[in-house]
CSV table of C-alpha atoms in Angstrom, one decimal:
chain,number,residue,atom,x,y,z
A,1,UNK,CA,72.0,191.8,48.0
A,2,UNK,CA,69.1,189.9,47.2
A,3,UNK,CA,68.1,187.4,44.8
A,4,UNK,CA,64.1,186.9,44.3
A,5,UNK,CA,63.2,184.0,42.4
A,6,UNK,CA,59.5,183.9,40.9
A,7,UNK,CA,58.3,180.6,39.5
A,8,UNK,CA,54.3,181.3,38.2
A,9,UNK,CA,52.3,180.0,35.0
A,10,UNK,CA,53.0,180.9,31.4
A,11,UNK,CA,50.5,183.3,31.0
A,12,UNK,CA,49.0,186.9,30.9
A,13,UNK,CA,49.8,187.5,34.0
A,14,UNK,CA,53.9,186.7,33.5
A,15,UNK,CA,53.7,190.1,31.5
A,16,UNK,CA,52.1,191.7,34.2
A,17,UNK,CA,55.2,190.3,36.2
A,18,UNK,CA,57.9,191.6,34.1
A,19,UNK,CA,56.3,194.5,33.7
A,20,UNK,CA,56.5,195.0,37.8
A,21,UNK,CA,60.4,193.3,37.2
A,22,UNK,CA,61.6,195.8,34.9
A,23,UNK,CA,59.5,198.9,37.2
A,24,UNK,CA,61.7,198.0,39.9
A,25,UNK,CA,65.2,198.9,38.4
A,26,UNK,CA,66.9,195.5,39.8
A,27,UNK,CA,70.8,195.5,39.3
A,28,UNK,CA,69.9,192.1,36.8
A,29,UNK,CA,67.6,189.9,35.8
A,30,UNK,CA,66.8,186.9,33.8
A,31,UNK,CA,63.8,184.2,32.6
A,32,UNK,CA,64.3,180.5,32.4
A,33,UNK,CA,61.9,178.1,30.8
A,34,UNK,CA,61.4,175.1,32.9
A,35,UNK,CA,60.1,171.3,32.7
A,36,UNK,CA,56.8,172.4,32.2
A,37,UNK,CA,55.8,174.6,29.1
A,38,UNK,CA,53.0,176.0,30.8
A,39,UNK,CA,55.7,177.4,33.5
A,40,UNK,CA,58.3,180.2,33.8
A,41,UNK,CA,61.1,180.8,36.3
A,42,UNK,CA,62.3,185.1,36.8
A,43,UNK,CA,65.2,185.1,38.8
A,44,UNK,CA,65.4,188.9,40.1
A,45,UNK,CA,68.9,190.4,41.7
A,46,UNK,CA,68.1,193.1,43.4
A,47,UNK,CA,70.1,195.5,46.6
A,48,UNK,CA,69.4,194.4,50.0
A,49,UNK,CA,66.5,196.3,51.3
A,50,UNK,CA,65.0,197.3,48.3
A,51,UNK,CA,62.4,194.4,46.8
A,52,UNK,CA,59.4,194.6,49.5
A,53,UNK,CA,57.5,196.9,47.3
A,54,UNK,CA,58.2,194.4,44.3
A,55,UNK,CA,57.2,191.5,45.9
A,56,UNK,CA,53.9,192.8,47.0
A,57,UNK,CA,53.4,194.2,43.3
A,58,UNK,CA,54.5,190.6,42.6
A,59,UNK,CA,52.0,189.1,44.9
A,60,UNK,CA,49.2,191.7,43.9
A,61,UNK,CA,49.2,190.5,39.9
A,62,UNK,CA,49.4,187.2,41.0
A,63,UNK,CA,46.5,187.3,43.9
A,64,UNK,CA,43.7,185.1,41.7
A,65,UNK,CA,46.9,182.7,41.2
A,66,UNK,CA,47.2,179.8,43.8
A,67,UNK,CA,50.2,178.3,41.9
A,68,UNK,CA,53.1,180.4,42.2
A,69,UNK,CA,56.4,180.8,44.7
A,70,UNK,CA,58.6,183.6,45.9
A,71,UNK,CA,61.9,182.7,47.3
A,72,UNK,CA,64.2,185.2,48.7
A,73,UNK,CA,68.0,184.2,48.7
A,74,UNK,CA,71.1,185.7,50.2
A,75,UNK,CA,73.7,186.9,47.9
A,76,UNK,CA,77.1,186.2,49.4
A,77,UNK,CA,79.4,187.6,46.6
A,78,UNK,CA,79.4,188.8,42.9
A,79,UNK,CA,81.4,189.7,40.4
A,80,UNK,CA,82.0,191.9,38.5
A,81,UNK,CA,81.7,194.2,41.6
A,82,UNK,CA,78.4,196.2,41.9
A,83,UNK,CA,78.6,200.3,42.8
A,84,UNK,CA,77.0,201.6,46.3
A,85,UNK,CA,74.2,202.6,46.8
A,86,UNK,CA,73.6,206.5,46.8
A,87,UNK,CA,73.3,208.4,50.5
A,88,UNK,CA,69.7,208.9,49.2
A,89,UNK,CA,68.9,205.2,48.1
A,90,UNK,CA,70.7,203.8,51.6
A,91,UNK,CA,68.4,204.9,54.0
A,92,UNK,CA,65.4,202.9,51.7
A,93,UNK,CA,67.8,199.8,51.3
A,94,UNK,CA,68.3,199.0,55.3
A,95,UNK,CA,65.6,196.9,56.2
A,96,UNK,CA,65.0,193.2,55.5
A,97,UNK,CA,61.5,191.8,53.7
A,98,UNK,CA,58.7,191.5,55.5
A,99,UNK,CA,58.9,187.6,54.7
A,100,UNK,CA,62.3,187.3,55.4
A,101,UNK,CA,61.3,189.2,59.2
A,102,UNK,CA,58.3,187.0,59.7
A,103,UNK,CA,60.1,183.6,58.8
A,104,UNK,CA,62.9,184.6,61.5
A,105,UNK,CA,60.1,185.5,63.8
A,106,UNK,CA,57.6,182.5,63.3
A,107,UNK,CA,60.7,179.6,63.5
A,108,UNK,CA,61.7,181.3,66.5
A,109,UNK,CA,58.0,181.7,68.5
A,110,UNK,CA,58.1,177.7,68.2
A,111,UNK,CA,57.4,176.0,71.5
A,112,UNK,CA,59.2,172.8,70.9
A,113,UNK,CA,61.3,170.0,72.6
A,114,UNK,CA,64.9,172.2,71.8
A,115,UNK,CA,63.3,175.5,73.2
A,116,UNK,CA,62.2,173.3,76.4
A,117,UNK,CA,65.4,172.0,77.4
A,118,UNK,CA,67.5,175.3,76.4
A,119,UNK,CA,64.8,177.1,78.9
A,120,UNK,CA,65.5,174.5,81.7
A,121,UNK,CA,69.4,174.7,81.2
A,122,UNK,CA,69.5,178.1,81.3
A,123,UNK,CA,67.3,178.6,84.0
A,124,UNK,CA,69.8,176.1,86.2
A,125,UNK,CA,72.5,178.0,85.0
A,126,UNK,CA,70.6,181.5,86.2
A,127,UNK,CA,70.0,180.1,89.4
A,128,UNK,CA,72.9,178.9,90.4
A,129,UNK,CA,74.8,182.2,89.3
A,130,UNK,CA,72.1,184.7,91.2
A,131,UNK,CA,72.7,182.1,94.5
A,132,UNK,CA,76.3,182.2,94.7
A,133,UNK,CA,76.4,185.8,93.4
A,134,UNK,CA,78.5,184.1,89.9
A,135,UNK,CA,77.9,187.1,87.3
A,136,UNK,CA,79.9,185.1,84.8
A,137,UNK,CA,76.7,182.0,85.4
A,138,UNK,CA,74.1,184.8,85.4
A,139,UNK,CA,75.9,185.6,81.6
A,140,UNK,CA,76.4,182.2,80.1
A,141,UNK,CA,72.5,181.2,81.2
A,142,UNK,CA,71.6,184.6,79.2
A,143,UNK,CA,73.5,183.8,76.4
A,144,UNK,CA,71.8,180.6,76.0
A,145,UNK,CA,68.4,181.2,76.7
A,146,UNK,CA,66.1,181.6,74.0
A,147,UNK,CA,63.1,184.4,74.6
A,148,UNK,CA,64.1,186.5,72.1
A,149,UNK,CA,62.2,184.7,69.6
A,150,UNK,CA,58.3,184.3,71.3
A,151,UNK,CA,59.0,188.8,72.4
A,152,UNK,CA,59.7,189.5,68.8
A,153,UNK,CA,57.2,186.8,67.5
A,154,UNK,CA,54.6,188.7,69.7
A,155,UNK,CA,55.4,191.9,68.7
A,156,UNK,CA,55.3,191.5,64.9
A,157,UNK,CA,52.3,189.2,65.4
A,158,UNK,CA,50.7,192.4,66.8
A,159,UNK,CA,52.3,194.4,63.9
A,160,UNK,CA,50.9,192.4,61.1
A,161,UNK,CA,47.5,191.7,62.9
A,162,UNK,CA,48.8,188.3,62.8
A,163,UNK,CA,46.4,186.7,65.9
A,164,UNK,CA,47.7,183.5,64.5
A,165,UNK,CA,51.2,184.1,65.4
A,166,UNK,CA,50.2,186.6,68.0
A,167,UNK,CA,48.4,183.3,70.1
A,168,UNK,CA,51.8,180.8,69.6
A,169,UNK,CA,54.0,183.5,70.4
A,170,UNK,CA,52.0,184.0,74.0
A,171,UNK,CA,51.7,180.3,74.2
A,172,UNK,CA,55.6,179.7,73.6
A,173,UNK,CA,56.8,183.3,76.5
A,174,UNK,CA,54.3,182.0,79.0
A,175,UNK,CA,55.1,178.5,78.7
A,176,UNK,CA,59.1,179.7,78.8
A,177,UNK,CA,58.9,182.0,81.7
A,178,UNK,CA,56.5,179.3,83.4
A,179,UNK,CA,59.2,176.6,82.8
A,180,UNK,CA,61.9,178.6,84.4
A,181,UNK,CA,59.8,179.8,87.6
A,182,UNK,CA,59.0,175.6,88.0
A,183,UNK,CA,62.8,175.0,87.7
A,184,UNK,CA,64.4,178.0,90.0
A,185,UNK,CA,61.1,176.8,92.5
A,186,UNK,CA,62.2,173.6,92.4
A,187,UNK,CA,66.1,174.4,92.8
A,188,UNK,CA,65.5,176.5,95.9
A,189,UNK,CA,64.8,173.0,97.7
A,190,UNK,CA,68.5,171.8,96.7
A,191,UNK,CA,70.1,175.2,97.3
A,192,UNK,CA,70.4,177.2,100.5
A,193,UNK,CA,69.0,180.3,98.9
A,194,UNK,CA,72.2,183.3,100.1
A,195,UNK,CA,70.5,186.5,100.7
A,196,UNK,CA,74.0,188.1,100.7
A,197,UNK,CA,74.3,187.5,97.0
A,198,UNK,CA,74.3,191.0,95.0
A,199,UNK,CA,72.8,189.2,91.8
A,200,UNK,CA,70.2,187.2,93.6
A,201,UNK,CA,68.9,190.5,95.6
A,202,UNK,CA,69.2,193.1,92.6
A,203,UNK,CA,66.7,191.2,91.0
A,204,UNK,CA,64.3,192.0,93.9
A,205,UNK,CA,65.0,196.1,93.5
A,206,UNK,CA,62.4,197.4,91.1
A,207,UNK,CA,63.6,200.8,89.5
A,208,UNK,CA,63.1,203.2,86.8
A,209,UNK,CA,66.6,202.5,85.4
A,210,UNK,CA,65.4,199.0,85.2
A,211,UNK,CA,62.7,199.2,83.2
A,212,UNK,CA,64.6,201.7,80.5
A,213,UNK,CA,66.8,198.6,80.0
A,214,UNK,CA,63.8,196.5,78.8
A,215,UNK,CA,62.9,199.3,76.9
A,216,UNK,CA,66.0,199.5,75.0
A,217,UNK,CA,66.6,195.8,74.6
A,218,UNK,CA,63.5,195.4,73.2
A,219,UNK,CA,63.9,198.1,70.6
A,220,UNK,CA,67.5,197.1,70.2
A,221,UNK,CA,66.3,193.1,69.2
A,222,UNK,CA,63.4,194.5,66.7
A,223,UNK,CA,65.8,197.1,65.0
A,224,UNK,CA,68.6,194.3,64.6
A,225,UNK,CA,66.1,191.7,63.2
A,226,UNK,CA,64.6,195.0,61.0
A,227,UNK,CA,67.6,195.5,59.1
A,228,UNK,CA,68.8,191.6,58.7
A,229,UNK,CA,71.5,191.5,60.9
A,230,UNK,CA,72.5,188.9,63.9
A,231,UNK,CA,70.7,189.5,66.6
A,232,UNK,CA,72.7,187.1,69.3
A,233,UNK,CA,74.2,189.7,71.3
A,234,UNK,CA,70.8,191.0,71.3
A,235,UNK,CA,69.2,188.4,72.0
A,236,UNK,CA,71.6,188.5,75.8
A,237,UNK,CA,69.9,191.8,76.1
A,238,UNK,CA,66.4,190.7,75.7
A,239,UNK,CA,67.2,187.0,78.1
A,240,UNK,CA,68.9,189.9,81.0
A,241,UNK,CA,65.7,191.1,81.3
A,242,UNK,CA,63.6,188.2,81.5
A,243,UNK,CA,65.8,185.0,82.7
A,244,UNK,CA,67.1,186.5,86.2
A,245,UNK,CA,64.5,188.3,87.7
A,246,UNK,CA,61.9,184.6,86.6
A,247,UNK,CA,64.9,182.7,88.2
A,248,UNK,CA,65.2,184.8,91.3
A,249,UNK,CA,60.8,184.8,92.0
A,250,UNK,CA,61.5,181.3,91.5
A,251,UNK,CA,64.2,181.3,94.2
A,252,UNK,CA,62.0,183.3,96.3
A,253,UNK,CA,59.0,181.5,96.2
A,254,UNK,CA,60.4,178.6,97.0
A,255,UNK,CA,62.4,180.1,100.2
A,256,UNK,CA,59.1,181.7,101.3
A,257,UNK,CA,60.3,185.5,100.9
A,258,UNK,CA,57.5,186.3,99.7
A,259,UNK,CA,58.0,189.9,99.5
A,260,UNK,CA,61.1,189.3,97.6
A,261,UNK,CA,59.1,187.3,95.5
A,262,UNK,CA,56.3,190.2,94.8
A,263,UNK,CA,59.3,192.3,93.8
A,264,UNK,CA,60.7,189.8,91.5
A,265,UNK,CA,57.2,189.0,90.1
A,266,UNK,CA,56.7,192.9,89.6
A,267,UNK,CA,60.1,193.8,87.7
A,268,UNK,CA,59.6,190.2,85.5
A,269,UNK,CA,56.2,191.5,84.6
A,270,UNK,CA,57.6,195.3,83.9
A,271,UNK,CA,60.0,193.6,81.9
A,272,UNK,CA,57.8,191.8,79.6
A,273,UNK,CA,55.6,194.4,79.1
A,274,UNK,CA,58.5,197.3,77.8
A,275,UNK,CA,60.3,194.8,76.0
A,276,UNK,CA,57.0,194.1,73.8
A,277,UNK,CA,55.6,197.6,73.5
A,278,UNK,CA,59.7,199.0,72.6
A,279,UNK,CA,59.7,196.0,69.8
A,280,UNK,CA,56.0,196.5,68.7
A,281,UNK,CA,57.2,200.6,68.1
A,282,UNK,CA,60.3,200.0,66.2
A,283,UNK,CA,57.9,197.6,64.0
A,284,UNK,CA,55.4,200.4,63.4
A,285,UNK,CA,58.2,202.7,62.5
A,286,UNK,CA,59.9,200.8,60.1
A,287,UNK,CA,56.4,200.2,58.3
A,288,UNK,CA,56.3,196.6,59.2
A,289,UNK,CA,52.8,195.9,58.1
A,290,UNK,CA,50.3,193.8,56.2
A,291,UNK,CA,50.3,194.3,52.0
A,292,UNK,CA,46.6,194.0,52.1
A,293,UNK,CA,44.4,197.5,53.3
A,294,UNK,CA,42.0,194.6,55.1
A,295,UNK,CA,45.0,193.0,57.3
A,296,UNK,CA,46.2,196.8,57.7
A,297,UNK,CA,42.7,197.1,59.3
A,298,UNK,CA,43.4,193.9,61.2
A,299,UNK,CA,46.9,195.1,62.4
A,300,UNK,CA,46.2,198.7,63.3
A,301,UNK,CA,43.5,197.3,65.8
A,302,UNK,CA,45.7,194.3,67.1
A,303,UNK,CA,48.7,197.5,67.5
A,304,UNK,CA,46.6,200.1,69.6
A,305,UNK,CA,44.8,197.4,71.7
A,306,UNK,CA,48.7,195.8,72.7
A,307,UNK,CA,49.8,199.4,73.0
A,308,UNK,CA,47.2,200.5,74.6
A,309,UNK,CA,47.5,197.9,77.4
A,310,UNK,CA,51.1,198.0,77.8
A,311,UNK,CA,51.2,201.9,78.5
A,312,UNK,CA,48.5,201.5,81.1
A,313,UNK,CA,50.4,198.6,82.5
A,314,UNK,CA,53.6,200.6,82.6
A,315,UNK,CA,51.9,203.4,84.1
A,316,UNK,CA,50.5,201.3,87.2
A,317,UNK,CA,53.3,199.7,87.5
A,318,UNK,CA,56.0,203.2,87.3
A,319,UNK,CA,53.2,204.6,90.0
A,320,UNK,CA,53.8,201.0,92.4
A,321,UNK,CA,57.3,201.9,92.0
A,322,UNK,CA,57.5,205.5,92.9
A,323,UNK,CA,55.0,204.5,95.5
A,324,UNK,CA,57.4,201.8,96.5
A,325,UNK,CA,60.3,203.8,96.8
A,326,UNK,CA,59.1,206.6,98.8
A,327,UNK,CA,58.0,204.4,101.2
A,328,UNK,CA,61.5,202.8,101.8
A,329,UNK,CA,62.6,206.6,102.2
A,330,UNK,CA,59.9,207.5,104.8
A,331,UNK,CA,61.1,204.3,106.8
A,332,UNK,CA,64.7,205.5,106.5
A,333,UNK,CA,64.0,208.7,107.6
């Protein structure tokens, strides 16, 4: 459940408001006079899921109006108890507000001291796992890394033809994935890089199978975030793809393998690219965009151009593999 609280000016457009409250058949609601006479406070309790279309009527009547809040609060518990949902009403009543999404998405794009050292520590972690072929390492440095938030961040920034959010979200996966290829680079002059290690070398195998990994994680972390549930376990997902094989071209770079390295470099890249086309999908199918028709405009460009470029960029890359792999089985044969 939901509780939307409105706080806008005493005037002709509260009745416009109430009229939009009332529309909405919330399980309760209520008006409070506040400090200021010229003020009024609706506090709205609505089912999970089902206030995005009155908060955008709420934001329509009140689009000439610079003074007014929404805030969206959890409901933990009520009582008396409140009757499900019908089958009918669920599947309309699954999905989070697009404000609720976008403040998730926007704290987590953040490039900041905290994502900096969780990036480093993580990638040491990685490192050292994928070198002495430690799959419990290689799972405690994805557990802990934090790139779920700049994928999602530039996925929905794409959705909403946010380029605001679509820039800090680049800014914040480029400068993680360039923090974590410095650290494995400069590792691999403390370590003596094993070439016997399973996880280090499986990160240097580019395959199909691979790539329908990222694909699912991606689509996996945008549908949890979509429906306002914890996305942690997720989040491991989404860091698999991304933390070992940056750790590993690290590694590899540093050793001078350098077609080790290519490989690495080639699945990292595959990576990013499905895991921000799969989350950018599962946003367009659970109608994540824009209220306004001129941000609509905005968005569907900003989602055909990033679609656009990720198919093409998966193509390529599928054809390098295929290309790859025959190769290795001519040289068998």
């Amino acid at each position: 459940m939901r509780l939307l609280e409105v706080h806008l000016p005493n005037d002709e457009r509260y009745d416009t408001v109430i009229r939009a409250v009332k529309a909405a058949d919330p399980i309760d609601y209520y008006v409070q006079d506040t400090e200021r006479k010229d003020r009024k406070l609706i506090s709205v309790f609505m089912r999970e899921g089902s206030g995005q279309s009155l908060i955008d009527n709420i934001q329509t009547a009140l689009d000439t109006c610079e003074d007014f809040r929404i805030t969206v609060l959890p409901v933990e518990a009520t009582a008396p108890n409140i009757e499900e949902a019908t089958d009918q009403k669920a599947d309309k009543r699954v999905q989070a507000t697009r404000e609720e999404i976008y403040s998730d998405v926007s704290t987590g794009a953040r490039l900041d001291r905290d994502f900096i050292i969780m990036v480093v520590l993580s990638t040491i972690v990685a490192a050292i796992g994928l070198n002495s072929d430690g799959i419990a390492a290689v799972i405690g440095a994805m557990v802990i890394a934090p790139l779920l938030g700049p994928v999602l961040g530039f996925s929905m920034g794409a959705a909403l033809g946010d380029f605001k959010l679509l820039k800090r979200a680049s800014i914040t996966l480029g400068s993680g994935i360039a923090i974590a290829l410095v650290c494995a680079w400069l590792l691999s002059f403390v370590l003596q890089i094993d070439l016997q290690s399973r996880e280090l070398m499986s990160r240097a195998e580019v395959r199909l199978d691979g790539l329908a990994l990222a694909m699912a994680a991606g689509g996996a972390a945008a549908l949890s975030l979509t429906r306002g549930q914890a996305s942690a376990l997720v989040g491991v997902m989404v860091a698999a793809a991304l933390l070992p094989p940056g750790a590993a071209l690290g590694l590899f770079v540093g050793a001078g393998h350098w077609t080790l390295a290519l490989r690495a470099g080639l699945l990292l890249s595959l990576n990013v690219v499905a895991l921000v086309l799969a989350a950018l999908i599962v946003f367009r199918l659970r109608k994540i965009r824009p209220r306004a028709w001129i941000d609509q405009k905005n968005a569907d460009r900003a989602v055909w151009i990033n679609a656009g470029l990720s198919i093409l960029l998966l193509a390529a890359a599928t054809a390098l593999i295929l290309w790859l792999d025959l190769g290795a089985e001519v040289s068998v044969g």
